[in-house]
Short mmCIF file of C-alpha atoms in Angstrom, two decimals:
data_model
loop_
_atom_site.label_atom_id
_atom_site.label_comp_id
_atom_site.label_asym_id
_atom_site.label_seq_id
_atom_site.Cartn_x
_atom_site.Cartn_y
_atom_site.Cartn_z
CA UNK P 1 0.13 0.12 -0.08
CA UNK P 2 1.08 3.46 -0.76
CA UNK P 3 2.27 5.40 2.35
CA UNK P 4 1.33 8.87 0.71
CA UNK P 5 -2.43 8.05 0.32
CA UNK P 6 -2.92 7.10 4.22
CA UNK P 7 -1.08 10.74 4.98
CA UNK P 8 -3.25 12.12 2.57
CA UNK P 9 -6.69 10.53 3.28
CA UNK P 10 -6.47 10.37 7.33
CA UNK P 11 -6.78 13.93 8.16
CA UNK P 12 -9.92 14.22 5.72
CA UNK P 13 -11.25 11.12 7.32
CA UNK P 14 -10.62 12.45 11.12
CA UNK P 15 -12.77 15.50 9.97
CA UNK P 16 -15.36 12.87 8.82
CA UNK P 17 -15.09 11.02 11.90
CA UNK P 18 -15.73 14.23 14.03
CA UNK P 19 -19.46 14.39 12.48
CA UNK P 20 -19.86 10.56 12.20
CA UNK P 21 -19.31 10.80 16.17
CA UNK P 22 -21.58 13.88 16.45
CA UNK P 23 -24.56 11.97 14.56
CA UNK P 24 -23.83 8.89 16.87
CA UNK P 25 -23.47 10.88 20.16
CA UNK P 26 -27.30 12.40 19.35
CA UNK P 27 -28.52 9.26 18.00
CA UNK P 28 -27.68 7.39 21.26
CA UNK P 29 -28.04 10.42 23.51
CA UNK P 30 -31.75 11.66 22.20
CA UNK P 31 -32.53 8.12 20.59
CA UNK P 32 -32.19 5.78 23.84
CA UNK P 33 -34.55 8.09 26.01
CA UNK P 34 -36.82 8.39 23.07
CA UNK P 35 -36.84 4.85 22.46
CA UNK P 36 -37.45 4.03 26.22
CA UNK P 37 -40.41 6.64 26.36
CA UNK P 38 -41.88 4.63 22.93
CA UNK P 39 -41.18 1.29 24.68
CA UNK P 40 -43.28 2.29 27.92
CA UNK P 41 -45.86 3.64 25.50
CA UNK P 42 -46.13 0.15 23.83
CA UNK P 43 -46.51 -1.46 27.03
CA UNK P 44 -49.18 1.11 28.23
CA UNK P 45 -52.50 0.14 29.31
CA UNK P 46 -54.34 2.93 26.98
CA UNK P 47 -55.18 1.11 23.58
CA UNK P 48 -54.79 4.46 21.77
CA UNK P 49 -51.29 5.30 22.99
CA UNK P 50 -50.07 1.59 22.62
CA UNK P 51 -51.14 1.27 19.09
CA UNK P 52 -49.83 4.62 17.96
CA UNK P 53 -46.45 3.39 19.55
CA UNK P 54 -46.59 -0.08 17.70
CA UNK P 55 -47.67 1.89 14.37
CA UNK P 56 -44.55 4.08 14.78
CA UNK P 57 -42.07 1.08 15.33
CA UNK P 58 -43.60 -1.16 12.75
CA UNK P 59 -43.31 1.89 10.03
CA UNK P 60 -39.73 2.90 10.91
CA UNK P 61 -38.33 -0.56 11.21
CA UNK P 62 -40.05 -1.78 7.85
CA UNK P 63 -38.76 1.05 5.52
CA UNK P 64 -35.35 1.24 4.62
CA UNK P 65 -33.26 4.07 6.66
CA UNK P 66 -32.41 5.75 3.35
CA UNK P 67 -36.13 6.55 2.56
CA UNK P 68 -36.86 7.99 6.02
CA UNK P 69 -33.84 10.13 5.46
CA UNK P 70 -35.09 11.35 2.24
CA UNK P 71 -38.77 11.72 3.30
CA UNK P 72 -37.56 13.82 6.16
CA UNK P 73 -34.93 15.88 4.11
CA UNK P 74 -36.51 16.35 0.55
CA UNK P 75 -40.33 15.52 1.36
CA UNK P 76 -40.98 17.61 4.41
CA UNK P 77 -39.65 20.36 3.09
CA UNK P 78 -42.10 20.30 0.29
CA UNK P 79 -45.05 21.09 3.20
CA UNK P 80 -45.48 25.05 3.53
CA UNK P 81 -46.39 24.98 7.14
CA UNK P 82 -42.79 23.32 8.14
CA UNK P 83 -41.03 25.65 5.57
CA UNK P 84 -42.58 28.62 7.42
CA UNK P 85 -42.22 27.65 11.04
CA UNK P 86 -38.84 28.72 12.44
CA UNK P 87 -38.33 25.68 14.72
CA UNK P 88 -39.27 22.94 12.50
CA UNK P 89 -37.52 24.60 9.51
CA UNK P 90 -34.04 24.60 11.73
CA UNK P 91 -34.74 20.82 12.47
CA UNK P 92 -34.85 19.58 8.68
CA UNK P 93 -33.84 22.52 6.62
CA UNK P 94 -30.47 21.66 7.46
CA UNK P 95 -28.77 18.35 6.08
CA UNK P 96 -26.87 17.46 9.42
CA UNK P 97 -29.91 18.35 11.60
CA UNK P 98 -32.46 16.44 9.27
CA UNK P 99 -29.53 13.50 9.74
CA UNK P 100 -29.60 13.71 13.01
CA UNK P 101 -33.47 13.34 13.39
CA UNK P 102 -33.47 10.60 10.82
CA UNK P 103 -30.99 8.62 13.14
CA UNK P 104 -32.76 9.22 16.14
CA UNK P 105 -36.33 8.44 14.83
CA UNK P 106 -34.71 5.31 13.24
CA UNK P 107 -33.05 3.85 16.43
CA UNK P 108 -35.76 5.09 18.63
CA UNK P 109 -37.79 2.14 16.78
CA UNK P 110 -35.40 -0.33 16.87
CA UNK P 111 -34.52 0.69 20.83
CA UNK P 112 -38.14 0.73 21.82
CA UNK P 113 -38.40 -2.94 20.67
CA UNK P 114 -35.38 -4.00 22.58
CA UNK P 115 -36.68 -2.18 25.81
CA UNK P 116 -40.10 -3.38 25.19
CA UNK P 117 -39.18 -7.07 25.09
CA UNK P 118 -37.00 -6.17 28.12
CA UNK P 119 -40.15 -4.60 30.08
CA UNK P 120 -42.28 -7.35 29.18
CA UNK P 121 -39.52 -10.07 30.72
CA UNK P 122 -39.89 -8.59 34.17
CA UNK P 123 -41.26 -10.94 36.55
CA UNK P 124 -44.82 -10.04 37.39
CA UNK P 125 -44.40 -10.74 40.86
CA UNK P 126 -42.08 -7.75 41.44
CA UNK P 127 -44.42 -5.27 40.06
CA UNK P 128 -47.49 -6.57 42.09
CA UNK P 129 -44.91 -6.43 44.84
CA UNK P 130 -44.14 -2.67 44.52
CA UNK P 131 -47.98 -2.12 43.87
CA UNK P 132 -48.93 -3.61 47.28
CA UNK P 133 -46.18 -1.29 48.89
CA UNK P 134 -48.23 1.66 47.55
CA UNK P 135 -45.80 2.98 45.02
CA UNK P 136 -47.15 5.19 42.34
CA UNK P 137 -46.60 4.21 38.78
CA UNK P 138 -44.11 6.81 38.34
CA UNK P 139 -41.99 5.43 41.14
CA UNK P 140 -42.70 1.89 40.06
CA UNK P 141 -41.09 2.79 36.75
CA UNK P 142 -38.18 4.67 38.21
CA UNK P 143 -37.40 2.44 41.03
CA UNK P 144 -38.45 -0.93 39.70
CA UNK P 145 -38.93 -1.33 35.95
CA UNK P 146 -36.36 0.75 34.55
CA UNK P 147 -33.16 -0.49 36.35
CA UNK P 148 -34.29 -4.10 35.70
CA UNK P 149 -35.13 -3.20 32.03
CA UNK P 150 -32.04 -1.38 31.70
CA UNK P 151 -30.03 -4.40 32.74
CA UNK P 152 -31.92 -6.79 30.49
CA UNK P 153 -31.69 -4.85 27.48
CA UNK P 154 -27.90 -3.60 27.51
CA UNK P 155 -26.44 -6.34 25.46
CA UNK P 156 -28.95 -5.90 22.74
CA UNK P 157 -28.74 -2.28 23.16
CA UNK P 158 -24.93 -2.32 22.25
CA UNK P 159 -25.46 -3.98 19.05
CA UNK P 160 -27.66 -1.29 17.99
CA UNK P 161 -24.84 1.24 18.82
CA UNK P 162 -22.91 -0.44 16.48
CA UNK P 163 -25.95 0.19 14.02
CA UNK P 164 -26.20 3.56 14.39
CA UNK P 165 -22.80 4.05 14.00
CA UNK P 166 -23.05 2.35 10.77
CA UNK P 167 -26.51 3.78 9.62
CA UNK P 168 -24.90 7.30 10.12
CA UNK P 169 -23.04 6.93 7.02
CA UNK P 170 -26.47 7.60 5.20
CA UNK P 171 -25.95 10.94 6.04
CA UNK P 172 -23.68 11.15 3.27
CA UNK P 173 -26.58 10.61 0.84
CA UNK P 174 -27.88 14.17 1.88
CA UNK P 175 -24.73 16.16 1.33
CA UNK P 176 -23.05 15.77 4.91
CA UNK P 177 -19.31 14.85 5.04
CA UNK P 178 -18.96 12.18 7.35
CA UNK P 179 -16.68 9.21 7.31
CA UNK P 180 -18.50 7.72 4.37
CA UNK P 181 -18.78 11.04 2.45
CA UNK P 182 -15.45 11.85 2.53
CA UNK P 183 -14.20 8.20 1.92
CA UNK P 184 -16.24 8.57 -1.84
CA UNK P 185 -14.92 11.79 -2.43
CA UNK P 186 -11.48 10.33 -1.84
CA UNK P 187 -12.31 7.25 -3.76
CA UNK P 188 -13.04 9.03 -6.93
CA UNK P 189 -10.20 11.73 -6.37
CA UNK P 190 -7.25 9.22 -5.75
CA UNK P 191 -8.66 6.10 -7.34
CA UNK P 192 -6.85 4.13 -4.72
CA UNK P 193 -10.22 2.53 -3.95
CA UNK P 194 -8.81 -0.51 -2.10
CA UNK P 195 -6.49 1.43 -0.08
CA UNK P 196 -9.11 3.98 0.95
CA UNK P 197 -11.74 1.28 1.77
CA UNK P 198 -9.03 -0.52 4.20
CA UNK P 199 -8.49 2.93 5.95
CA UNK P 200 -11.75 3.76 6.09
CA UNK P 201 -12.81 0.36 7.54
CA UNK P 202 -10.31 0.68 10.28
CA UNK P 203 -12.02 3.99 11.24
CA UNK P 204 -15.36 2.18 11.51
CA UNK P 205 -13.87 -0.90 13.24
CA UNK P 206 -12.12 1.46 15.83
CA UNK P 207 -15.19 3.39 16.77
CA UNK P 208 -17.39 0.46 17.03
CA UNK P 209 -14.82 -1.74 19.14
CA UNK P 210 -14.59 1.57 21.46
CA UNK P 211 -18.36 1.92 21.71
CA UNK P 212 -18.79 -1.94 22.44
CA UNK P 213 -16.03 -1.87 25.09
CA UNK P 214 -17.88 1.23 26.71
CA UNK P 215 -21.08 -0.62 26.83
CA UNK P 216 -19.46 -3.61 28.26
CA UNK P 217 -17.87 -1.66 31.22
CA UNK P 218 -21.21 -0.15 32.00
CA UNK P 219 -22.83 -3.66 31.47
CA UNK P 220 -20.65 -5.10 33.85
CA UNK P 221 -21.00 -2.39 36.44
CA UNK P 222 -24.92 -2.83 36.47
CA UNK P 223 -24.76 -6.56 36.70
CA UNK P 224 -25.84 -8.40 39.92
CA UNK P 225 -22.74 -10.85 39.92
CA UNK P 226 -20.34 -10.08 42.19
CA UNK P 227 -16.88 -8.83 41.04
CA UNK P 228 -14.81 -11.78 42.17
CA UNK P 229 -16.85 -14.22 40.03
CA UNK P 230 -15.63 -12.78 37.04
CA UNK U 1 -54.79 18.27 -4.53
CA UNK U 2 -56.37 14.67 -5.17
CA UNK U 3 -56.58 15.93 -9.12
CA UNK U 4 -52.94 16.59 -9.18
CA UNK U 5 -52.13 12.90 -7.84
CA UNK U 6 -54.23 11.23 -10.07
CA UNK U 7 -52.50 13.22 -12.89
CA UNK U 8 -49.15 12.36 -11.76
CA UNK U 9 -49.88 8.78 -10.83
CA UNK U 10 -51.84 7.41 -13.69
CA UNK U 11 -52.10 9.81 -16.76
CA UNK U 12 -48.16 10.32 -16.16
CA UNK U 13 -47.61 6.65 -15.56
CA UNK U 14 -45.75 7.01 -12.30
CA UNK U 15 -47.46 4.18 -10.74
CA UNK U 16 -45.98 1.90 -13.25
CA UNK U 17 -42.59 2.92 -13.12
CA UNK U 18 -42.73 2.58 -9.47
CA UNK U 19 -44.20 -1.05 -9.48
CA UNK U 20 -41.07 -1.88 -11.95
CA UNK U 21 -38.75 -0.55 -9.82
CA UNK U 22 -40.46 -2.55 -6.84
CA UNK U 23 -39.99 -5.54 -9.00
CA UNK U 24 -36.30 -4.71 -9.63
CA UNK U 25 -36.03 -4.31 -5.82
CA UNK U 26 -37.68 -7.56 -4.95
CA UNK U 27 -35.10 -9.43 -7.81
CA UNK U 28 -32.21 -7.57 -6.53
CA UNK U 29 -33.28 -8.85 -2.98
CA UNK U 30 -33.97 -12.16 -3.64
CA UNK U 31 -30.95 -12.80 -5.64
CA UNK U 32 -28.60 -11.22 -3.31
CA UNK U 33 -30.26 -13.34 -0.40
CA UNK U 34 -30.07 -16.79 -2.31
CA UNK U 35 -26.37 -15.97 -3.61
CA UNK U 36 -25.53 -14.95 -0.04
CA UNK U 37 -26.82 -17.95 1.59
CA UNK U 38 -25.60 -20.47 -1.17
CA UNK U 39 -22.11 -19.03 -0.50
CA UNK U 40 -22.38 -18.51 3.24
CA UNK U 41 -23.23 -22.40 3.93
CA UNK U 42 -19.70 -23.38 2.67
CA UNK U 43 -17.81 -20.55 4.66
CA UNK U 44 -20.14 -21.55 7.90
CA UNK U 45 -18.82 -25.00 7.67
CA UNK U 46 -15.40 -23.86 7.52
CA UNK U 47 -15.97 -21.60 10.55
CA UNK U 48 -17.51 -24.32 12.25
CA UNK U 49 -15.05 -27.13 11.37
CA UNK U 50 -12.47 -24.33 12.69
CA UNK U 51 -9.97 -25.08 9.58
CA UNK U 52 -6.65 -23.40 10.68
CA UNK U 53 -6.33 -20.39 8.05
CA UNK U 54 -9.63 -20.50 5.99
CA UNK U 55 -11.62 -19.84 9.16
CA UNK U 56 -9.92 -16.96 10.18
CA UNK U 57 -10.20 -15.44 6.80
CA UNK U 58 -14.09 -16.25 6.74
CA UNK U 59 -14.26 -14.25 10.43
CA UNK U 60 -12.26 -11.48 9.05
CA UNK U 61 -14.19 -11.04 5.94
CA UNK U 62 -17.75 -11.37 8.19
CA UNK U 63 -16.34 -9.17 10.85
CA UNK U 64 -15.15 -6.33 8.03
CA UNK U 65 -18.32 -6.35 6.03
CA UNK U 66 -20.53 -6.44 9.54
CA UNK U 67 -18.66 -3.67 11.08
CA UNK U 68 -18.60 -1.19 8.13
CA UNK U 69 -21.71 0.62 6.63
CA UNK U 70 -23.36 -0.97 3.35
CA UNK U 71 -22.85 1.82 1.46
CA UNK U 72 -19.39 1.88 1.84
CA UNK U 73 -18.84 -1.66 0.70
CA UNK U 74 -21.32 -0.89 -2.42
CA UNK U 75 -18.73 2.14 -3.06
CA UNK U 76 -15.64 -0.51 -2.92
CA UNK U 77 -17.29 -2.88 -5.40
CA UNK U 78 -18.60 -0.44 -7.60
CA UNK U 79 -15.52 2.32 -7.94
CA UNK U 80 -13.32 -0.75 -7.46
CA UNK U 81 -14.52 -2.93 -10.50
CA UNK U 82 -15.50 0.02 -12.96
CA UNK U 83 -12.25 0.11 -14.47
CA UNK U 84 -11.39 -3.71 -15.18
CA UNK U 85 -15.25 -4.45 -16.22
CA UNK U 86 -14.75 -1.76 -19.10
CA UNK U 87 -11.70 -3.12 -20.04
CA UNK U 88 -12.48 -7.04 -20.23
CA UNK U 89 -16.09 -5.95 -21.79
CA UNK U 90 -14.25 -3.89 -24.56
CA UNK U 91 -12.01 -6.42 -25.26
CA UNK U 92 -14.66 -8.89 -25.91
CA UNK U 93 -16.54 -6.20 -27.75
CA UNK U 94 -19.40 -5.73 -25.69
CA UNK U 95 -18.54 -2.33 -24.04
CA UNK U 96 -21.93 -0.93 -24.67
CA UNK U 97 -24.00 -3.80 -23.08
CA UNK U 98 -21.57 -3.73 -20.04
CA UNK U 99 -22.42 -0.46 -19.54
CA UNK U 100 -26.31 -1.40 -19.42
CA UNK U 101 -25.82 -4.38 -17.50
CA UNK U 102 -23.18 -3.43 -15.13
CA UNK U 103 -25.09 -1.42 -12.31
CA UNK U 104 -27.22 -4.38 -11.92
CA UNK U 105 -24.38 -7.21 -11.67
CA UNK U 106 -22.32 -5.45 -9.25
CA UNK U 107 -25.56 -4.29 -7.25
CA UNK U 108 -26.19 -8.00 -6.71
CA UNK U 109 -22.79 -9.00 -6.06
CA UNK U 110 -22.68 -6.23 -3.39
CA UNK U 111 -26.00 -6.96 -1.78
CA UNK U 112 -25.09 -10.85 -1.92
CA UNK U 113 -21.57 -9.90 -0.08
CA UNK U 114 -23.41 -7.90 2.47
CA UNK U 115 -25.98 -10.75 3.02
CA UNK U 116 -23.43 -13.30 2.91
CA UNK U 117 -21.43 -11.68 5.87
CA UNK U 118 -24.52 -12.19 8.16
CA UNK U 119 -25.65 -15.37 7.04
CA UNK U 120 -22.43 -17.06 7.85
CA UNK U 121 -22.86 -15.99 11.29
CA UNK U 122 -26.56 -16.84 11.45
CA UNK U 123 -25.56 -20.45 10.01
CA UNK U 124 -22.56 -21.16 11.98
CA UNK U 125 -24.48 -20.32 15.19
CA UNK U 126 -27.24 -22.87 13.87
CA UNK U 127 -24.82 -25.41 13.12
CA UNK U 128 -23.13 -25.18 16.76
CA UNK U 129 -26.66 -25.32 18.19
CA UNK U 130 -27.37 -29.27 16.52
CA UNK U 131 -27.30 -31.36 19.59
CA UNK U 132 -24.11 -33.47 19.84
CA UNK U 133 -26.10 -36.67 21.16
CA UNK U 134 -27.71 -36.71 17.57
CA UNK U 135 -24.29 -36.67 15.86
CA UNK U 136 -23.19 -39.23 17.84
CA UNK U 137 -26.29 -41.22 17.33
CA UNK U 138 -25.67 -40.89 13.65
CA UNK U 139 -22.21 -42.02 14.28
CA UNK U 140 -23.43 -44.84 16.41
CA UNK U 141 -25.57 -46.38 13.54
CA UNK U 142 -22.37 -45.83 11.44
CA UNK U 143 -23.62 -43.19 9.16
CA UNK U 144 -20.87 -41.79 6.63
CA UNK U 145 -19.84 -38.08 7.73
CA UNK U 146 -21.24 -36.96 4.36
CA UNK U 147 -24.69 -38.69 4.94
CA UNK U 148 -24.67 -37.27 8.33
CA UNK U 149 -24.20 -33.95 7.56
CA UNK U 150 -26.65 -33.93 4.86
CA UNK U 151 -29.24 -36.17 6.41
CA UNK U 152 -28.86 -34.95 10.08
CA UNK U 153 -27.10 -31.80 10.77
CA UNK U 154 -28.12 -29.34 7.77
CA UNK U 155 -31.91 -30.09 8.07
CA UNK U 156 -31.64 -29.66 11.69
CA UNK U 157 -29.52 -26.23 11.36
CA UNK U 158 -31.67 -24.92 8.77
CA UNK U 159 -34.69 -25.14 10.87
CA UNK U 160 -32.63 -23.25 13.62
CA UNK U 161 -31.54 -20.96 11.46
CA UNK U 162 -34.70 -19.83 9.94
CA UNK U 163 -35.48 -17.05 12.45
CA UNK U 164 -31.66 -15.55 11.76
CA UNK U 165 -32.28 -16.15 7.97
CA UNK U 166 -35.62 -13.94 8.32
CA UNK U 167 -33.41 -11.38 9.92
CA UNK U 168 -30.95 -11.25 7.09
CA UNK U 169 -33.76 -11.18 4.44
CA UNK U 170 -35.55 -8.01 6.38
CA UNK U 171 -32.04 -6.11 6.48
CA UNK U 172 -31.07 -7.12 2.68
CA UNK U 173 -34.46 -5.98 1.08
CA UNK U 174 -33.83 -2.82 2.92
CA UNK U 175 -30.32 -2.48 1.98
CA UNK U 176 -31.33 -2.81 -1.60
CA UNK U 177 -32.23 0.67 -1.46
CA UNK U 178 -28.74 1.70 -0.89
CA UNK U 179 -27.85 0.27 -4.34
CA UNK U 180 -30.00 3.12 -5.77
CA UNK U 181 -26.88 5.71 -4.87
CA UNK U 182 -24.51 4.14 -7.73
CA UNK U 183 -27.50 4.40 -10.19
CA UNK U 184 -29.32 1.11 -10.35
CA UNK U 185 -33.01 1.55 -11.43
CA UNK U 186 -34.77 -0.14 -8.52
CA UNK U 187 -37.60 1.33 -6.30
CA UNK U 188 -35.64 3.81 -4.61
CA UNK U 189 -34.05 5.49 -7.52
CA UNK U 190 -37.15 5.73 -9.52
CA UNK U 191 -38.66 7.28 -6.41
CA UNK U 192 -35.81 9.62 -6.77
CA UNK U 193 -36.01 10.56 -10.33
CA UNK U 194 -39.55 10.92 -10.12
CA UNK U 195 -39.31 12.93 -7.08
CA UNK U 196 -37.15 15.14 -9.29
CA UNK U 197 -38.98 15.40 -12.68
CA UNK U 198 -42.60 16.13 -10.82
CA UNK U 199 -40.81 18.16 -7.90
CA UNK U 200 -42.98 16.48 -5.47
CA UNK U 201 -40.50 14.27 -3.10
CA UNK U 202 -42.85 14.00 -0.31
CA UNK U 203 -45.50 12.16 -2.31
CA UNK U 204 -42.99 9.79 -4.26
CA UNK U 205 -40.40 9.01 -1.28
CA UNK U 206 -43.81 8.31 0.94
CA UNK U 207 -44.99 5.98 -1.78
CA UNK U 208 -41.61 4.04 -1.97
CA UNK U 209 -41.41 3.94 2.01
CA UNK U 210 -45.11 2.36 1.77
CA UNK U 211 -43.89 -0.42 -1.06
CA UNK U 212 -41.00 -1.21 0.85
CA UNK U 213 -43.28 -1.34 4.29
CA UNK U 214 -45.58 -3.78 2.14
CA UNK U 215 -42.64 -5.79 1.19
CA UNK U 216 -41.42 -6.33 4.69
CA UNK U 217 -44.94 -7.20 5.89
CA UNK U 218 -45.55 -9.64 3.59
CA UNK U 219 -42.38 -11.31 4.11
CA UNK U 220 -42.62 -11.26 7.82
CA UNK U 221 -46.13 -13.18 7.40
CA UNK U 222 -44.59 -15.67 4.96
CA UNK U 223 -41.70 -16.56 7.42
CA UNK U 224 -43.74 -16.88 10.36
CA UNK U 225 -46.10 -19.66 8.39
CA UNK U 226 -42.53 -21.17 7.22
CA UNK U 227 -41.51 -20.91 11.21
CA UNK U 228 -44.72 -22.64 12.06
CA UNK U 229 -44.28 -25.33 9.28
CA UNK U 230 -40.72 -26.18 10.13
CA UNK U 231 -41.38 -26.45 13.91
CA UNK U 232 -44.17 -28.54 13.64
CA UNK U 233 -43.54 -31.49 16.06
CA UNK U 234 -41.19 -29.38 18.22
CA UNK U 235 -43.26 -26.86 19.91
CA UNK U 236 -46.00 -28.92 21.30
CA UNK U 237 -43.73 -30.04 24.19
#
């Protein structure tokens, strides 16, 4: 492999990595609470709320992320009301903002699915015991359901984080220059396709391994088993 | 508003174009999954048997493809092959037809390469989940290794792999939309062209979303049925 290509490509890809990390950070930071919210809505007693949340999840899990990002960035911009509303236009008028919004909505649906199964797997007796103690629904959620569900869901959620990092590459289709966007540009500039691919792959693998390690640490912190068992 | 939609969809013929695009999407998806699965089975067996160098190579392939965005794999295959495909084709005097068929062929290869990487993991997991006792029983009946594999291991593993294969298929049909960025005329590309010409992106992208949704929903129903069929006699206990 030609060394000059590495020194040429890496600075560009580092700039791109910043954008990728930014999108992924928002995807996790806002997508996780949003997904948990949707998951609680899906396990709600009220049929209307449950059905709305189910519908949202089915739609976002059943369509490609590329379509979602295009509907948000190109499609919604067509509606006059959104164009004239300052806040909404700030949200989707800029390609980076639209990409972040798409990632949050997309990961929210998958996260909701993960947390729904976690919430449903909780032992019924625990919640009944909490109710018998006179805890309010909010306290039950905060003290009983959420901590237990979080521990259940974390292993699957770490795969979802890796998916977020990969899905953020679709932002390059709406002109956001993140890692994949720069990689495409470098490929058509230098014609060193394989070299650029390998360097870019290393970037993604490093980010993914870092995320997975971080989540592994959290998982171990939250697990029940005493430390010496490991 | 409704009148406008009628003019666009029926009189200008965009419905037909979108349906044709959807057909191409399904074709790419099915071919991608079938080729991916067919090549994943031997690769998974290599991994399962832990053959020294080969199994590490398969592992590396699977980790890299699964760790990298699909878009990047597609760029690699398209930009990486465009040169020598042109050369080979013009050497044989097929330069024009290569230009037409090229995105389609490379698109299928790209989709197959991605789905293959995921299928390898699914099938290897299923092969490892086949109970050892059954294999020992087969050996005690002095079935040959070949016969054991085709009559005992593979059928049982495929039943176990069905859920994973469903996931790979759902992912692949959604990944086909990525091929549109390099010019393949499938559903997403057709919608993008229509959105550009008619200047109504909202309508066409939503229609594309609805069509993708219909595909995933219908295939989910079919897979549920298949799962019921293959698990007959297992779930009752």
